[in-house]
mmCIF file of C-alpha atoms and ligand atoms in Angstrom:
data_model
loop_
_atom_site.group_PDB
_atom_site.id
_atom_site.type_symbol
_atom_site.label_atom_id
_atom_site.label_comp_id
_atom_site.label_asym_id
_atom_site.label_seq_id
_atom_site.Cartn_x
_atom_site.Cartn_y
_atom_site.Cartn_z
ATOM 1 C CA UNK A 1 0.062 -18.683 -9.175
ATOM 2 C CA UNK A 2 2.073 -16.104 -10.097
ATOM 3 C CA UNK A 3 0.451 -12.380 -9.285
ATOM 4 C CA UNK A 4 1.615 -8.720 -9.011
ATOM 5 C CA UNK A 5 -0.148 -5.855 -6.008
ATOM 6 C CA UNK A 6 0.992 -2.926 -5.733
ATOM 7 C CA UNK A 7 1.852 -0.956 -3.116
ATOM 8 C CA UNK A 8 2.028 1.784 -1.279
ATOM 9 C CA UNK A 9 4.426 3.237 1.536
ATOM 10 C CA UNK A 10 2.375 6.440 2.369
ATOM 11 C CA UNK A 11 3.606 10.084 3.742
ATOM 12 C CA UNK A 12 4.240 8.422 6.999
ATOM 13 C CA UNK A 13 5.573 5.814 6.029
ATOM 14 C CA UNK A 14 8.000 7.057 4.306
ATOM 15 C CA UNK A 15 8.680 10.027 7.288
ATOM 16 C CA UNK A 16 9.474 8.135 9.849
ATOM 17 C CA UNK A 17 12.233 6.226 7.591
ATOM 18 C CA UNK A 18 10.797 3.141 7.210
ATOM 19 C CA UNK A 19 11.066 2.581 3.232
ATOM 20 C CA UNK A 20 13.692 0.052 4.422
ATOM 21 C CA UNK A 21 13.010 -2.388 7.197
ATOM 22 C CA UNK A 22 8.845 -2.396 4.886
ATOM 23 C CA UNK A 23 10.873 -3.592 1.402
ATOM 24 C CA UNK A 24 13.120 -6.122 3.672
ATOM 25 C CA UNK A 25 10.102 -7.455 4.470
ATOM 26 C CA UNK A 26 8.941 -8.144 0.537
ATOM 27 C CA UNK A 27 12.323 -8.697 -0.554
ATOM 28 C CA UNK A 28 13.098 -11.570 2.518
ATOM 29 C CA UNK A 29 9.552 -13.510 1.776
ATOM 30 C CA UNK A 30 10.945 -14.097 -1.254
ATOM 31 C CA UNK A 31 8.093 -11.507 -3.240
ATOM 32 C CA UNK A 32 10.935 -9.509 -6.203
ATOM 33 C CA UNK A 33 10.048 -5.511 -6.433
ATOM 34 C CA UNK A 34 9.358 -4.728 -10.304
ATOM 35 C CA UNK A 35 8.779 -1.722 -10.270
ATOM 36 C CA UNK A 36 8.728 1.157 -7.806
ATOM 37 C CA UNK A 37 9.105 4.946 -8.072
ATOM 38 C CA UNK A 38 8.673 7.595 -5.379
ATOM 39 C CA UNK A 39 5.152 10.410 -6.221
ATOM 40 C CA UNK A 40 3.249 13.231 -4.835
ATOM 41 C CA UNK A 41 -0.232 12.593 -5.457
ATOM 42 C CA UNK A 42 -2.574 15.169 -6.275
ATOM 43 C CA UNK A 43 -6.472 15.356 -5.880
ATOM 44 C CA UNK A 44 -7.227 14.168 -9.253
ATOM 45 C CA UNK A 45 -4.724 11.162 -8.732
ATOM 46 C CA UNK A 46 -6.335 10.072 -4.484
ATOM 47 C CA UNK A 47 -9.523 9.836 -6.363
ATOM 48 C CA UNK A 48 -8.752 7.447 -8.888
ATOM 49 C CA UNK A 49 -6.846 5.418 -6.650
ATOM 50 C CA UNK A 50 -9.978 5.054 -3.930
ATOM 51 C CA UNK A 51 -12.148 5.743 -6.649
ATOM 52 C CA UNK A 52 -13.949 2.151 -5.091
ATOM 53 C CA UNK A 53 -13.358 3.472 -1.260
ATOM 54 C CA UNK A 54 -15.672 6.772 -1.707
ATOM 55 C CA UNK A 55 -18.810 3.874 -3.451
ATOM 56 C CA UNK A 56 -18.103 1.757 -0.215
ATOM 57 C CA UNK A 57 -17.399 4.164 2.458
ATOM 58 C CA UNK A 58 -18.585 7.614 3.141
ATOM 59 C CA UNK A 59 -17.767 11.298 1.872
ATOM 60 C CA UNK A 60 -15.053 11.648 5.286
ATOM 61 C CA UNK A 61 -13.439 8.871 5.085
ATOM 62 C CA UNK A 62 -12.432 9.533 1.626
ATOM 63 C CA UNK A 63 -10.895 12.803 2.418
ATOM 64 C CA UNK A 64 -9.242 12.287 5.061
ATOM 65 C CA UNK A 65 -7.722 9.496 3.275
ATOM 66 C CA UNK A 66 -7.277 12.174 0.551
ATOM 67 C CA UNK A 67 -5.243 14.772 2.834
ATOM 68 C CA UNK A 68 -3.573 11.903 4.251
ATOM 69 C CA UNK A 69 -1.909 10.277 1.095
ATOM 70 C CA UNK A 70 -1.005 13.849 -0.179
ATOM 71 C CA UNK A 71 0.852 15.337 3.758
ATOM 72 C CA UNK A 72 3.624 14.053 1.379
ATOM 73 C CA UNK A 73 5.673 11.978 -1.621
ATOM 74 C CA UNK A 74 4.680 8.196 -1.133
ATOM 75 C CA UNK A 75 7.031 5.175 -2.857
ATOM 76 C CA UNK A 76 4.919 2.775 -5.065
ATOM 77 C CA UNK A 77 6.468 -0.821 -5.650
ATOM 78 C CA UNK A 78 4.882 -3.457 -7.705
ATOM 79 C CA UNK A 79 5.536 -6.696 -6.171
ATOM 80 C CA UNK A 80 5.258 -10.071 -7.930
ATOM 81 C CA UNK A 81 5.821 -13.642 -6.601
ATOM 82 C CA UNK A 82 3.351 -16.439 -5.851
ATOM 83 C CA UNK A 83 -0.173 -15.761 -4.456
ATOM 84 C CA UNK A 84 1.502 -12.191 -3.807
ATOM 85 C CA UNK A 85 -1.654 -10.091 -3.417
ATOM 86 C CA UNK A 86 -3.120 -11.907 -0.779
ATOM 87 C CA UNK A 87 0.094 -12.974 0.751
ATOM 88 C CA UNK A 88 0.971 -9.546 1.004
ATOM 89 C CA UNK A 89 -1.692 -8.816 2.424
ATOM 90 C CA UNK A 90 -1.243 -10.583 4.977
ATOM 91 C CA UNK A 91 2.146 -9.281 5.324
ATOM 92 C CA UNK A 92 0.597 -5.754 6.344
ATOM 93 C CA UNK A 93 -1.793 -6.682 8.438
ATOM 94 C CA UNK A 94 -5.125 -4.904 9.539
ATOM 95 C CA UNK A 95 -6.679 -1.691 8.690
ATOM 96 C CA UNK A 96 -6.829 -0.409 12.462
ATOM 97 C CA UNK A 97 -2.639 -0.468 13.434
ATOM 98 C CA UNK A 98 -3.794 -0.930 16.896
ATOM 99 C CA UNK A 99 -5.866 -4.353 15.872
ATOM 100 C CA UNK A 100 -2.670 -5.685 13.357
ATOM 101 C CA UNK A 101 -0.942 -8.374 15.169
ATOM 102 C CA UNK A 102 2.273 -8.379 15.635
ATOM 103 C CA UNK A 103 4.570 -9.443 13.060
ATOM 104 C CA UNK A 104 2.290 -7.609 10.705
ATOM 105 C CA UNK A 105 3.898 -4.262 9.699
ATOM 106 C CA UNK A 106 0.869 -2.040 10.471
ATOM 107 C CA UNK A 107 0.903 -4.445 14.419
ATOM 108 C CA UNK A 108 4.766 -3.902 14.588
ATOM 109 C CA UNK A 109 5.592 -0.138 13.531
ATOM 110 C CA UNK A 110 1.873 1.801 13.788
ATOM 111 C CA UNK A 111 -0.048 1.628 17.254
ATOM 112 C CA UNK A 112 -3.401 3.987 16.234
ATOM 113 C CA UNK A 113 -6.784 2.850 16.890
ATOM 114 C CA UNK A 114 -9.980 3.794 15.492
ATOM 115 C CA UNK A 115 -11.603 4.975 18.314
ATOM 116 C CA UNK A 116 -8.419 7.780 18.562
ATOM 117 C CA UNK A 117 -8.087 8.481 15.519
ATOM 118 C CA UNK A 118 -12.210 9.383 15.688
ATOM 119 C CA UNK A 119 -12.250 10.874 18.925
ATOM 120 C CA UNK A 120 -9.428 13.588 17.690
ATOM 121 C CA UNK A 121 -10.579 13.119 14.056
ATOM 122 C CA UNK A 122 -7.095 11.869 12.875
ATOM 123 C CA UNK A 123 -6.183 9.938 10.558
ATOM 124 C CA UNK A 124 -5.398 6.668 10.754
ATOM 125 C CA UNK A 125 -2.161 6.313 9.775
ATOM 126 C CA UNK A 126 -1.310 3.008 9.003
ATOM 127 C CA UNK A 127 1.657 3.462 6.721
ATOM 128 C CA UNK A 128 1.198 1.291 3.949
ATOM 129 C CA UNK A 129 -1.176 0.574 1.288
ATOM 130 C CA UNK A 130 -1.395 -2.824 -0.597
ATOM 131 C CA UNK A 131 -3.912 -4.351 -3.222
ATOM 132 C CA UNK A 132 -7.036 -5.758 -1.780
ATOM 133 C CA UNK A 133 -7.741 -8.761 -4.451
ATOM 134 C CA UNK A 134 -6.895 -9.479 -8.612
ATOM 135 C CA UNK A 135 -9.260 -6.146 -9.725
ATOM 136 C CA UNK A 136 -8.223 -4.068 -7.853
ATOM 137 C CA UNK A 137 -4.233 -4.560 -8.014
ATOM 138 C CA UNK A 138 -4.539 -4.460 -11.923
ATOM 139 C CA UNK A 139 -6.261 -0.783 -11.776
ATOM 140 C CA UNK A 140 -3.948 0.189 -9.627
ATOM 141 C CA UNK A 141 -0.887 -1.257 -11.093
ATOM 142 C CA UNK A 142 -2.279 0.616 -14.141
ATOM 143 C CA UNK A 143 -2.537 3.419 -12.813
ATOM 144 C CA UNK A 144 0.689 4.446 -11.272
ATOM 145 C CA UNK A 145 2.906 1.977 -13.971
ATOM 146 C CA UNK A 146 3.403 2.280 -17.560
ATOM 147 C CA UNK A 147 4.564 -1.393 -19.206
ATOM 148 C CA UNK A 148 8.146 0.151 -19.039
ATOM 149 C CA UNK A 149 8.280 0.079 -15.558
ATOM 150 C CA UNK A 150 7.877 -2.930 -15.015
ATOM 151 C CA UNK A 151 10.943 -5.084 -15.062
ATOM 152 C CA UNK A 152 11.761 -8.528 -16.019
ATOM 153 C CA UNK A 153 14.936 -10.071 -14.387
ATOM 154 C CA UNK A 154 15.546 -13.104 -12.096
ATOM 155 C CA UNK A 155 16.484 -13.460 -8.858
ATOM 156 C CA UNK A 156 19.678 -15.382 -8.257
ATOM 157 C CA UNK A 157 17.194 -17.183 -5.506
ATOM 158 C CA UNK A 158 14.176 -18.025 -7.963
ATOM 159 C CA UNK A 159 17.656 -21.244 -8.960
ATOM 160 C CA UNK A 160 16.782 -23.100 -5.268
ATOM 161 C CA UNK A 161 13.245 -22.652 -5.555
ATOM 162 C CA UNK A 162 13.646 -25.260 -9.114
HETATM 163 P P1 TYD B 201 -9.497 0.111 3.253
HETATM 164 O O1 TYD B 201 -9.156 -0.174 2.168
HETATM 165 O O2 TYD B 201 -10.819 -0.576 3.764
HETATM 166 O O3 TYD B 201 -8.703 -0.787 4.433
HETATM 167 P P2 TYD B 201 -6.981 -1.722 3.712
HETATM 168 O O4 TYD B 201 -6.107 -0.170 3.793
HETATM 169 O O5 TYD B 201 -6.402 -2.262 4.895
HETATM 170 O O6 TYD B 201 -6.836 -1.994 2.640
HETATM 171 O O7 TYD B 201 -9.489 1.277 3.434
HETATM 172 C C1 TYD B 201 -8.597 2.239 2.926
HETATM 173 C C2 TYD B 201 -7.923 2.944 4.297
HETATM 174 O O8 TYD B 201 -9.179 3.999 4.067
HETATM 175 C C3 TYD B 201 -7.093 2.737 5.528
HETATM 176 O O9 TYD B 201 -6.210 2.132 5.471
HETATM 177 C C4 TYD B 201 -7.365 3.934 6.315
HETATM 178 C C5 TYD B 201 -8.411 4.625 5.759
HETATM 179 N N1 TYD B 201 -9.475 3.683 6.672
HETATM 180 C C6 TYD B 201 -9.926 5.009 7.591
HETATM 181 O O10 TYD B 201 -9.670 5.773 8.138
HETATM 182 N N2 TYD B 201 -11.329 5.184 8.032
HETATM 183 C C7 TYD B 201 -11.949 3.786 8.305
HETATM 184 O O11 TYD B 201 -12.732 3.909 9.077
HETATM 185 C C8 TYD B 201 -11.712 2.941 7.516
HETATM 186 C C9 TYD B 201 -12.942 1.940 7.245
HETATM 187 C C10 TYD B 201 -10.767 2.697 5.934
#
């Protein structure tokens, strides 16, 4: 099934100049970029984006996360493709970079562990966000993008797939 999913390259990913490398991975995997924008997040928007986190985890995790996402501009991208939601999650890797497999974005470019982050009260800088499931993808895409900001076009390699 063709799905759409939301990616955020978080402030550390932008500041470490990893945008090109990260986008290349998705493009190389055949995922189509159908929307993209750079934006600062404010407190109110962070709360809307991470509304489930507040319910799922504790206030401290939410506050750290809200601070982290507001450290600098983020790049928001909507990707489209066959089973895009689970495929992108696989490419992103585990939440804690030290647990993420080599070959995943978090495993290749970030290394902080949960224990280190907790001990030193540091954020879990894991570079990227990806929608967890269909429900989250729908909510997040609607939150970040208007209909007019999402585009329809054919990638040249789509001709080779049929
Ligand atoms: P989650 O949605 O569980 O992870 P993922 O980003 O892999 O989908 O959590 C969202 C973010 O919350 C995660 O990227 C980092 C942060 N977080 C912490 O900082 N500490 C934690 O203990 C957890 C569970 C998450």
